Amino acid sequence: MNHIVAPSLLAADFTRLYKDLEMFQKSNAQWLHLDVMDGVFVPNISFGPNIIKQIRPLSDKFFDVHLMSIQPENYIDMLVDAGANLISFHAEASNHIHRHIYQIKEKSIQAGIALNPHTSIQTISDVLEDVDLVLLMSVNPGFGGQKFIYNTIPKIRALDKIRTERNLDFKIEIDGGVGLQNAEKILEAGADVLVAGSSVFKSENPSQSIQQLLGIQRNNFIA
Ligand code: DX5
Ligand code: ZN
């Protein structure tokens, strides 16, 4: 399967949001990554269900919502109603991960679980059968434009290995500091979805940057 590129709206220019969304819609990027922050789980506030609902008619593509909030259960229904196709919530923010995965899936959309850089993949070992996606943060969540944490690479490899061993089919999404400089390594390690904020929206030619990220080949064939 070809990898997915998910531009992160957090890095868009909100004074010309319509234009940036038009660029996204016309591009070959498959998913739009939407960062919802509560100012408690992460030290920043972004946008919520109301904004997502307003922009939903501007694109027919997959809306990938990354919920960075305590008490994720309070926002799931509103985000589904806003038009999310997938909601990832943080393992660190939930005492009932399994329950919240099924709260999402009962609404007939996909469920993802997100992990901060310090959180071990063992934490979610017992719910890997239940999720559609695992989001590995490769920066500390809260802000765009940060430096990629290279320890994420072995973490991707380890998760990909578990996926193969247990014959599971969740996607692995990498979020934070992703760009042309590291995308090949990330894909080689086993990732399927590249979130790209600054490397798309802050670049001179965003649709070309998307195209370049889509064009990267995995070179992990054993000769
Ligand atoms: C950070 C967000 C990311 C962010 C990525 O908390 O989860 O999705 O938008 O931005 P870049 O690609 O600039 O690191
Ligand atoms: Zn994100």
CSV table of N, CA and C in Angstrom, one decimal, residues 74-223:
chain,number,residue,atom,x,y,z
A,74,ASN,N,-15.6,13.3,26.4
A,74,ASN,CA,-16.5,14.4,26.3
A,74,ASN,C,-16.6,15.0,24.9
A,75,TYR,N,-15.6,14.7,24.1
A,75,TYR,CA,-15.5,15.4,22.8
A,75,TYR,C,-15.8,14.5,21.6
A,76,ILE,N,-15.8,13.2,21.9
A,76,ILE,CA,-16.0,12.2,20.8
A,76,ILE,C,-17.2,12.4,20.0
A,77,ASP,N,-18.4,12.5,20.6
A,77,ASP,CA,-19.6,12.6,19.9
A,77,ASP,C,-19.7,13.9,19.1
A,78,MET,N,-19.2,15.0,19.7
A,78,MET,CA,-19.2,16.3,18.9
A,78,MET,C,-18.3,16.3,17.7
A,79,LEU,N,-17.1,15.6,17.9
A,79,LEU,CA,-16.2,15.5,16.7
A,79,LEU,C,-16.8,14.6,15.6
A,80,VAL,N,-17.5,13.5,16.0
A,80,VAL,CA,-18.1,12.7,15.0
A,80,VAL,C,-19.2,13.5,14.3
A,81,ASP,N,-19.9,14.3,15.0
A,81,ASP,CA,-21.0,15.1,14.4
A,81,ASP,C,-20.4,16.2,13.5
A,82,ALA,N,-19.1,16.6,13.8
A,82,ALA,CA,-18.5,17.6,13.0
A,82,ALA,C,-17.9,17.1,11.7
A,83,GLY,N,-17.8,15.7,11.6
A,83,GLY,CA,-17.4,15.1,10.4
A,83,GLY,C,-16.1,14.4,10.4
A,84,ALA,N,-15.6,14.1,11.6
A,84,ALA,CA,-14.4,13.3,11.7
A,84,ALA,C,-14.5,11.9,11.1
A,85,ASN,N,-13.5,11.5,10.3
A,85,ASN,CA,-13.5,10.1,9.8
A,85,ASN,C,-12.7,9.2,10.7
A,86,LEU,N,-11.8,9.7,11.5
A,86,LEU,CA,-11.0,9.0,12.5
A,86,LEU,C,-10.7,9.9,13.6
A,87,ILE,N,-10.8,9.4,14.8
A,87,ILE,CA,-10.4,10.2,16.0
A,87,ILE,C,-9.3,9.4,16.8
A,88,SER,N,-8.2,10.1,17.0
A,88,SER,CA,-7.1,9.5,17.8
A,88,SER,C,-7.1,10.3,19.1
A,89,PHE,N,-7.2,9.6,20.3
A,89,PHE,CA,-7.0,10.2,21.6
A,89,PHE,C,-5.8,9.7,22.2
A,90,HIS,N,-5.3,10.4,23.3
A,90,HIS,CA,-4.1,10.0,23.9
A,90,HIS,C,-4.2,9.0,25.0
A,91,ALA,N,-3.4,8.0,25.0
A,91,ALA,CA,-3.4,7.0,26.0
A,91,ALA,C,-3.2,7.6,27.4
A,92,GLU,N,-2.3,8.7,27.4
A,92,GLU,CA,-2.0,9.3,28.7
A,92,GLU,C,-3.2,10.1,29.3
A,93,ALA,N,-4.2,10.3,28.4
A,93,ALA,CA,-5.3,11.2,28.9
A,93,ALA,C,-6.6,10.3,29.2
A,94,SER,N,-6.4,9.0,29.2
A,94,SER,CA,-7.6,8.2,29.4
A,94,SER,C,-7.4,7.1,30.4
A,95,ASN,N,-8.3,6.9,31.3
A,95,ASN,CA,-8.2,5.8,32.2
A,95,ASN,C,-9.0,4.6,31.7
A,96,HIS,N,-9.7,4.8,30.6
A,96,HIS,CA,-10.5,3.7,30.0
A,96,HIS,C,-10.4,3.7,28.5
A,97,ILE,N,-9.1,3.3,28.1
A,97,ILE,CA,-8.8,3.3,26.7
A,97,ILE,C,-9.7,2.5,25.9
A,98,HIS,N,-9.9,1.2,26.3
A,98,HIS,CA,-10.8,0.3,25.6
A,98,HIS,C,-12.2,0.9,25.4
A,99,ARG,N,-12.8,1.4,26.5
A,99,ARG,CA,-14.1,2.0,26.4
A,99,ARG,C,-14.2,3.1,25.4
A,100,HIS,N,-13.2,4.0,25.4
A,100,HIS,CA,-13.2,5.2,24.5
A,100,HIS,C,-13.0,4.8,23.1
A,101,ILE,N,-12.2,3.7,22.8
A,101,ILE,CA,-12.1,3.2,21.5
A,101,ILE,C,-13.4,2.8,20.9
A,102,TYR,N,-14.2,2.1,21.8
A,102,TYR,CA,-15.5,1.6,21.3
A,102,TYR,C,-16.6,2.7,21.3
A,103,GLN,N,-16.4,3.7,22.1
A,103,GLN,CA,-17.3,4.9,22.0
A,103,GLN,C,-17.1,5.5,20.6
A,104,ILE,N,-15.9,5.5,20.1
A,104,ILE,CA,-15.7,6.0,18.7
A,104,ILE,C,-16.2,5.1,17.7
A,105,LYS,N,-15.8,3.8,17.8
A,105,LYS,CA,-16.2,2.8,16.8
A,105,LYS,C,-17.7,2.6,16.7
A,106,GLU,N,-18.4,2.8,17.8
A,106,GLU,CA,-19.9,2.6,17.8
A,106,GLU,C,-20.5,3.7,16.9
A,107,LYS,N,-19.8,4.7,16.6
A,107,LYS,CA,-20.3,5.8,15.7
A,107,LYS,C,-19.9,5.5,14.3
A,108,SER,N,-19.4,4.3,14.0
A,108,SER,CA,-19.0,3.9,12.7
A,108,SER,C,-17.9,4.7,12.0
A,109,ILE,N,-17.0,5.3,12.9
A,109,ILE,CA,-15.8,5.9,12.3
A,109,ILE,C,-14.6,5.1,12.9
A,110,GLN,N,-13.4,5.5,12.4
A,110,GLN,CA,-12.2,4.8,12.8
A,110,GLN,C,-11.7,5.3,14.1
A,111,ALA,N,-11.0,4.5,14.9
A,111,ALA,CA,-10.5,4.9,16.2
A,111,ALA,C,-8.9,4.7,16.2
A,112,GLY,N,-8.3,5.7,16.7
A,112,GLY,CA,-6.8,5.7,16.8
A,112,GLY,C,-6.4,5.9,18.3
A,113,ILE,N,-5.2,5.4,18.6
A,113,ILE,CA,-4.7,5.7,20.0
A,113,ILE,C,-3.3,6.4,19.8
A,114,ALA,N,-3.1,7.5,20.5
A,114,ALA,CA,-1.9,8.3,20.3
A,114,ALA,C,-1.0,8.2,21.5
A,115,LEU,N,0.3,8.2,21.3
A,115,LEU,CA,1.3,8.1,22.4
A,115,LEU,C,2.3,9.2,22.3
A,116,ASN,N,2.5,9.8,23.5
A,116,ASN,CA,3.6,10.8,23.6
A,116,ASN,C,5.0,10.2,23.4
A,117,PRO,N,6.0,11.0,23.1
A,117,PRO,CA,7.3,10.4,22.9
A,117,PRO,C,7.8,9.5,24.1
A,118,HIS,N,7.4,9.8,25.3
A,118,HIS,CA,7.9,9.1,26.5
A,118,HIS,C,7.1,7.8,26.8
A,119,THR,N,6.0,7.6,26.1
A,119,THR,CA,5.1,6.5,26.5
A,119,THR,C,5.5,5.3,25.7
A,120,SER,N,5.7,4.2,26.4
A,120,SER,CA,6.1,2.9,25.7
A,120,SER,C,4.9,2.3,25.0
A,121,ILE,N,5.2,1.6,23.9
A,121,ILE,CA,4.2,1.0,23.1
A,121,ILE,C,3.6,-0.2,23.9
A,122,GLN,N,4.3,-0.7,24.9
A,122,GLN,CA,3.7,-1.8,25.8
A,122,GLN,C,2.4,-1.3,26.4
A,123,THR,N,2.3,0.0,26.7
A,123,THR,CA,1.1,0.5,27.4
A,123,THR,C,-0.2,0.1,26.6
A,124,ILE,N,-0.1,0.0,25.3
A,124,ILE,CA,-1.3,-0.2,24.5
A,124,ILE,C,-1.3,-1.6,23.9
A,125,SER,N,-0.4,-2.4,24.3
A,125,SER,CA,-0.3,-3.8,23.8
A,125,SER,C,-1.7,-4.5,23.8
A,126,ASP,N,-2.5,-4.3,24.8
A,126,ASP,CA,-3.7,-5.1,25.0
A,126,ASP,C,-4.9,-4.5,24.2
A,127,VAL,N,-4.7,-3.3,23.5
A,127,VAL,CA,-5.8,-2.8,22.7
A,127,VAL,C,-5.4,-2.7,21.2
A,128,LEU,N,-4.2,-3.3,20.8
A,128,LEU,CA,-3.8,-3.2,19.4
A,128,LEU,C,-4.8,-3.9,18.5
A,129,GLU,N,-5.5,-4.9,19.0
A,129,GLU,CA,-6.5,-5.6,18.2
A,129,GLU,C,-7.7,-4.7,17.9
A,130,ASP,N,-7.9,-3.7,18.7
A,130,ASP,CA,-9.1,-2.9,18.6
A,130,ASP,C,-9.0,-1.6,17.9
A,131,VAL,N,-7.8,-1.2,17.6
A,131,VAL,CA,-7.6,0.1,16.9
A,131,VAL,C,-7.4,0.0,15.4
A,132,ASP,N,-7.7,1.1,14.8
A,132,ASP,CA,-7.5,1.2,13.3
A,132,ASP,C,-6.1,1.9,13.1
A,133,LEU,N,-5.6,2.6,14.1
A,133,LEU,CA,-4.4,3.4,13.9
A,133,LEU,C,-3.7,3.6,15.2
A,134,VAL,N,-2.4,3.6,15.2
A,134,VAL,CA,-1.6,4.1,16.3
A,134,VAL,C,-0.8,5.3,15.9
A,135,LEU,N,-1.0,6.4,16.6
A,135,LEU,CA,-0.3,7.7,16.3
A,135,LEU,C,0.9,7.8,17.2
A,136,LEU,N,2.1,7.8,16.7
A,136,LEU,CA,3.3,8.0,17.5
A,136,LEU,C,3.7,9.4,17.4
A,137,MET,N,3.7,10.1,18.5
A,137,MET,CA,4.2,11.5,18.5
A,137,MET,C,5.7,11.5,18.4
A,138,SER,N,6.2,12.3,17.4
A,138,SER,CA,7.7,12.4,17.3
A,138,SER,C,8.2,13.7,17.7
A,139,VAL,N,7.3,14.5,18.4
A,139,VAL,CA,7.7,15.7,19.1
A,139,VAL,C,6.7,15.7,20.3
A,140,ASN,N,7.0,16.6,21.3
A,140,ASN,CA,6.1,16.7,22.4
A,140,ASN,C,4.9,17.5,21.9
A,141,PRO,N,3.7,17.0,22.1
A,141,PRO,CA,2.5,17.6,21.5
A,141,PRO,C,2.2,19.0,22.0
A,142,GLY,N,1.6,19.8,21.2
A,142,GLY,CA,1.2,21.1,21.6
A,142,GLY,C,1.6,22.2,20.6
A,143,PHE,N,2.6,21.9,19.8
A,143,PHE,CA,3.1,23.0,18.9
A,143,PHE,C,3.6,22.4,17.6
A,144,GLY,N,3.4,23.1,16.5
A,144,GLY,CA,4.0,22.8,15.2
A,144,GLY,C,5.4,23.3,15.2
A,145,GLY,N,6.1,22.8,14.2
A,145,GLY,CA,7.5,23.4,13.9
A,145,GLY,C,8.6,22.9,14.8
A,146,GLN,N,8.4,21.8,15.5
A,146,GLN,CA,9.4,21.3,16.4
A,146,GLN,C,10.3,20.3,15.7
A,147,LYS,N,11.4,20.0,16.4
A,147,LYS,CA,12.4,19.1,15.8
A,147,LYS,C,12.0,17.6,16.1
A,148,PHE,N,12.1,16.8,15.0
A,148,PHE,CA,11.8,15.4,15.1
A,148,PHE,C,12.7,14.7,16.1
A,149,ILE,N,12.1,13.9,17.0
A,149,ILE,CA,12.8,13.1,18.0
A,149,ILE,C,13.2,11.7,17.4
A,150,TYR,N,14.5,11.5,17.2
A,150,TYR,CA,15.0,10.4,16.4
A,150,TYR,C,14.7,9.0,17.1
A,151,ASN,N,14.5,9.0,18.4
A,151,ASN,CA,14.1,7.8,19.1
A,151,ASN,C,12.8,7.2,18.6
A,152,THR,N,12.1,8.0,17.8
A,152,THR,CA,10.8,7.5,17.3
A,152,THR,C,11.1,6.4,16.3
A,153,ILE,N,12.2,6.4,15.6
A,153,ILE,CA,12.5,5.4,14.6
A,153,ILE,C,12.5,4.0,15.1
A,154,PRO,N,13.3,3.7,16.2
A,154,PRO,CA,13.2,2.3,16.7
A,154,PRO,C,11.8,2.0,17.3
A,155,LYS,N,11.1,3.0,17.7
A,155,LYS,CA,9.7,2.7,18.2
A,155,LYS,C,8.8,2.3,17.1
A,156,ILE,N,9.0,2.9,15.9
A,156,ILE,CA,8.1,2.5,14.8
A,156,ILE,C,8.5,1.1,14.4
A,157,ARG,N,9.8,0.8,14.4
A,157,ARG,CA,10.2,-0.6,14.0
A,157,ARG,C,9.6,-1.6,14.9
A,158,ALA,N,9.7,-1.3,16.2
A,158,ALA,CA,9.2,-2.3,17.2
A,158,ALA,C,7.7,-2.5,17.1
A,159,LEU,N,7.0,-1.4,16.8
A,159,LEU,CA,5.5,-1.5,16.6
A,159,LEU,C,5.2,-2.2,15.4
A,160,ASP,N,5.9,-2.0,14.3
A,160,ASP,CA,5.7,-2.7,13.0
A,160,ASP,C,5.9,-4.2,13.2
A,161,LYS,N,6.9,-4.5,14.0
A,161,LYS,CA,7.3,-5.9,14.2
A,161,LYS,C,6.1,-6.6,15.0
A,162,ILE,N,5.6,-6.0,16.0
A,162,ILE,CA,4.5,-6.5,16.7
A,162,ILE,C,3.3,-6.7,15.8
A,163,ARG,N,3.1,-5.7,14.9
A,163,ARG,CA,1.9,-5.8,14.0
A,163,ARG,C,2.1,-7.0,13.1
A,164,THR,N,3.3,-7.3,12.6
A,164,THR,CA,3.5,-8.4,11.7
A,164,THR,C,3.3,-9.7,12.5
A,165,GLU,N,4.0,-9.8,13.7
A,165,GLU,CA,3.9,-11.0,14.5
A,165,GLU,C,2.5,-11.4,14.9
A,166,ARG,N,1.7,-10.4,15.2
A,166,ARG,CA,0.3,-10.7,15.7
A,166,ARG,C,-0.7,-10.6,14.5
A,167,ASN,N,-0.2,-10.4,13.3
A,167,ASN,CA,-1.0,-10.4,12.1
A,167,ASN,C,-2.1,-9.3,12.2
A,168,LEU,N,-1.8,-8.1,12.6
A,168,LEU,CA,-2.8,-7.0,12.8
A,168,LEU,C,-2.6,-6.1,11.6
A,169,ASP,N,-3.6,-5.2,11.5
A,169,ASP,CA,-3.6,-4.3,10.3
A,169,ASP,C,-3.8,-2.8,10.6
A,170,PHE,N,-3.6,-2.4,11.9
A,170,PHE,CA,-3.7,-1.0,12.2
A,170,PHE,C,-2.6,-0.2,11.4
A,171,LYS,N,-2.9,1.0,11.2
A,171,LYS,CA,-1.9,1.9,10.5
A,171,LYS,C,-1.0,2.5,11.6
A,172,ILE,N,0.2,2.9,11.1
A,172,ILE,CA,1.1,3.6,12.0
A,172,ILE,C,1.3,5.0,11.5
A,173,GLU,N,0.9,6.0,12.3
A,173,GLU,CA,1.0,7.4,11.9
A,173,GLU,C,2.1,8.1,12.7
A,174,ILE,N,2.9,8.9,12.0
A,174,ILE,CA,3.9,9.7,12.7
A,174,ILE,C,3.7,11.2,12.6
A,175,ASP,N,3.8,11.8,13.8
A,175,ASP,CA,3.3,13.2,13.9
A,175,ASP,C,4.3,14.1,14.6
A,176,GLY,N,4.9,15.0,13.9
A,176,GLY,CA,5.8,16.0,14.5
A,176,GLY,C,7.1,16.0,13.8
A,177,GLY,N,7.5,17.2,13.2
A,177,GLY,CA,8.8,17.3,12.7
A,177,GLY,C,9.1,16.5,11.4
A,178,VAL,N,8.0,16.1,10.8
A,178,VAL,CA,8.2,15.2,9.6
A,178,VAL,C,8.4,16.1,8.3
A,179,GLY,N,9.3,15.7,7.5
A,179,GLY,CA,9.6,16.4,6.3
A,179,GLY,C,10.4,15.6,5.3
A,180,LEU,N,10.8,16.2,4.2
A,180,LEU,CA,11.6,15.4,3.2
A,180,LEU,C,12.9,14.9,3.8
A,181,GLN,N,13.5,15.6,4.8
A,181,GLN,CA,14.7,15.2,5.4
A,181,GLN,C,14.7,13.8,6.1
A,182,ASN,N,13.5,13.4,6.6
A,182,ASN,CA,13.4,12.2,7.4
A,182,ASN,C,12.3,11.2,7.0
A,183,ALA,N,11.5,11.6,6.0
A,183,ALA,CA,10.4,10.8,5.6
A,183,ALA,C,10.7,9.4,5.2
A,184,GLU,N,11.8,9.3,4.4
A,184,GLU,CA,12.2,8.0,3.9
A,184,GLU,C,12.5,7.0,5.1
A,185,LYS,N,13.3,7.5,6.0
A,185,LYS,CA,13.7,6.7,7.2
A,185,LYS,C,12.4,6.3,8.0
A,186,ILE,N,11.5,7.2,8.1
A,186,ILE,CA,10.2,6.9,8.8
A,186,ILE,C,9.4,5.8,8.1
A,187,LEU,N,9.4,5.9,6.8
A,187,LEU,CA,8.6,4.9,6.0
A,187,LEU,C,9.3,3.6,6.0
A,188,GLU,N,10.6,3.6,5.9
A,188,GLU,CA,11.4,2.4,6.0
A,188,GLU,C,11.2,1.6,7.3
A,189,ALA,N,11.0,2.4,8.4
A,189,ALA,CA,10.8,1.8,9.7
A,189,ALA,C,9.5,1.1,9.8
A,190,GLY,N,8.5,1.5,8.9
A,190,GLY,CA,7.2,0.8,9.0
A,190,GLY,C,6.0,1.7,9.1
A,191,ALA,N,6.2,3.1,9.0
A,191,ALA,CA,5.1,4.0,9.1
A,191,ALA,C,4.2,4.0,7.8
A,192,ASP,N,2.9,4.3,8.0
A,192,ASP,CA,2.0,4.3,6.8
A,192,ASP,C,1.4,5.7,6.6
A,193,VAL,N,1.4,6.6,7.6
A,193,VAL,CA,0.8,7.9,7.5
A,193,VAL,C,1.8,8.9,8.0
A,194,LEU,N,2.1,9.9,7.1
A,194,LEU,CA,3.0,11.0,7.5
A,194,LEU,C,2.2,12.3,7.7
A,195,VAL,N,2.2,12.8,9.0
A,195,VAL,CA,1.6,14.1,9.2
A,195,VAL,C,2.7,15.1,8.9
A,196,ALA,N,2.3,16.1,8.2
A,196,ALA,CA,3.2,17.2,7.8
A,196,ALA,C,2.6,18.5,7.9
A,197,GLY,N,3.0,19.3,8.9
A,197,GLY,CA,2.5,20.6,9.2
A,197,GLY,C,3.3,21.7,8.5
A,198,SER,N,4.4,22.1,9.2
A,198,SER,CA,5.3,23.1,8.7
A,198,SER,C,5.9,22.7,7.3
A,199,SER,N,6.3,21.5,7.2
A,199,SER,CA,6.9,21.1,5.9
A,199,SER,C,6.0,21.2,4.7
A,200,VAL,N,4.7,21.3,4.9
A,200,VAL,CA,3.8,21.6,3.8
A,200,VAL,C,3.4,23.1,3.8
A,201,PHE,N,2.7,23.5,4.8
A,201,PHE,CA,2.1,24.8,4.8
A,201,PHE,C,3.1,26.0,4.9
A,202,LYS,N,4.2,25.7,5.5
A,202,LYS,CA,5.2,26.8,5.6
A,202,LYS,C,6.2,26.8,4.4
A,203,SER,N,6.0,25.9,3.5
A,203,SER,CA,7.0,25.8,2.4
A,203,SER,C,6.5,26.7,1.3
A,204,GLU,N,7.5,27.0,0.4
A,204,GLU,CA,7.2,28.0,-0.7
A,204,GLU,C,6.1,27.5,-1.6
A,205,ASN,N,6.0,26.1,-1.8
A,205,ASN,CA,5.1,25.6,-2.7
A,205,ASN,C,4.4,24.3,-2.1
A,206,PRO,N,3.4,24.6,-1.3
A,206,PRO,CA,2.8,23.5,-0.5
A,206,PRO,C,2.3,22.3,-1.3
A,207,SER,N,1.7,22.5,-2.5
A,207,SER,CA,1.3,21.3,-3.2
A,207,SER,C,2.5,20.5,-3.8
A,208,GLN,N,3.5,21.2,-4.1
A,208,GLN,CA,4.7,20.5,-4.5
A,208,GLN,C,5.4,19.7,-3.4
A,209,SER,N,5.3,20.3,-2.2
A,209,SER,CA,5.9,19.6,-1.0
A,209,SER,C,5.1,18.3,-0.7
A,210,ILE,N,3.8,18.4,-0.9
A,210,ILE,CA,2.9,17.2,-0.7
A,210,ILE,C,3.3,16.2,-1.7
A,211,GLN,N,3.5,16.6,-3.0
A,211,GLN,CA,3.9,15.7,-4.0
A,211,GLN,C,5.2,15.0,-3.7
A,212,GLN,N,6.1,15.8,-3.2
A,212,GLN,CA,7.5,15.2,-2.9
A,212,GLN,C,7.4,14.2,-1.8
A,213,LEU,N,6.5,14.5,-0.8
A,213,LEU,CA,6.4,13.6,0.3
A,213,LEU,C,5.7,12.3,-0.1
A,214,LEU,N,4.8,12.5,-1.1
A,214,LEU,CA,4.1,11.3,-1.6
A,214,LEU,C,5.0,10.4,-2.5
A,215,GLY,N,6.0,11.1,-3.1
A,215,GLY,CA,6.8,10.4,-4.1
A,215,GLY,C,7.9,9.6,-3.4
A,216,ILE,N,8.1,9.7,-2.1
A,216,ILE,CA,9.2,9.0,-1.5
A,216,ILE,C,9.0,7.5,-1.5
A,217,GLN,N,10.0,6.7,-1.9
A,217,GLN,CA,9.8,5.3,-2.0
A,217,GLN,C,10.4,4.6,-0.7
A,218,ARG,N,9.8,3.6,-0.3
A,218,ARG,CA,10.4,2.7,0.8
A,218,ARG,C,11.5,1.9,0.1
A,219,ASN,N,12.7,1.9,0.6
A,219,ASN,CA,13.8,1.1,0.1
A,219,ASN,C,14.1,-0.1,1.0
A,220,ASN,N,13.1,-0.7,1.5
A,220,ASN,CA,13.4,-1.8,2.5
A,220,ASN,C,13.4,-3.2,2.0
A,221,PHE,N,13.5,-3.3,0.6
A,221,PHE,CA,13.5,-4.6,0.1
A,221,PHE,C,14.8,-5.3,0.3
A,222,ILE,N,14.8,-6.6,0.7
A,222,ILE,CA,16.0,-7.3,1.0
A,222,ILE,C,16.4,-8.0,-0.3
A,223,ALA,N,17.6,-7.7,-0.8
A,223,ALA,CA,18.1,-8.2,-2.1
A,223,ALA,C,18.4,-9.7,-2.0
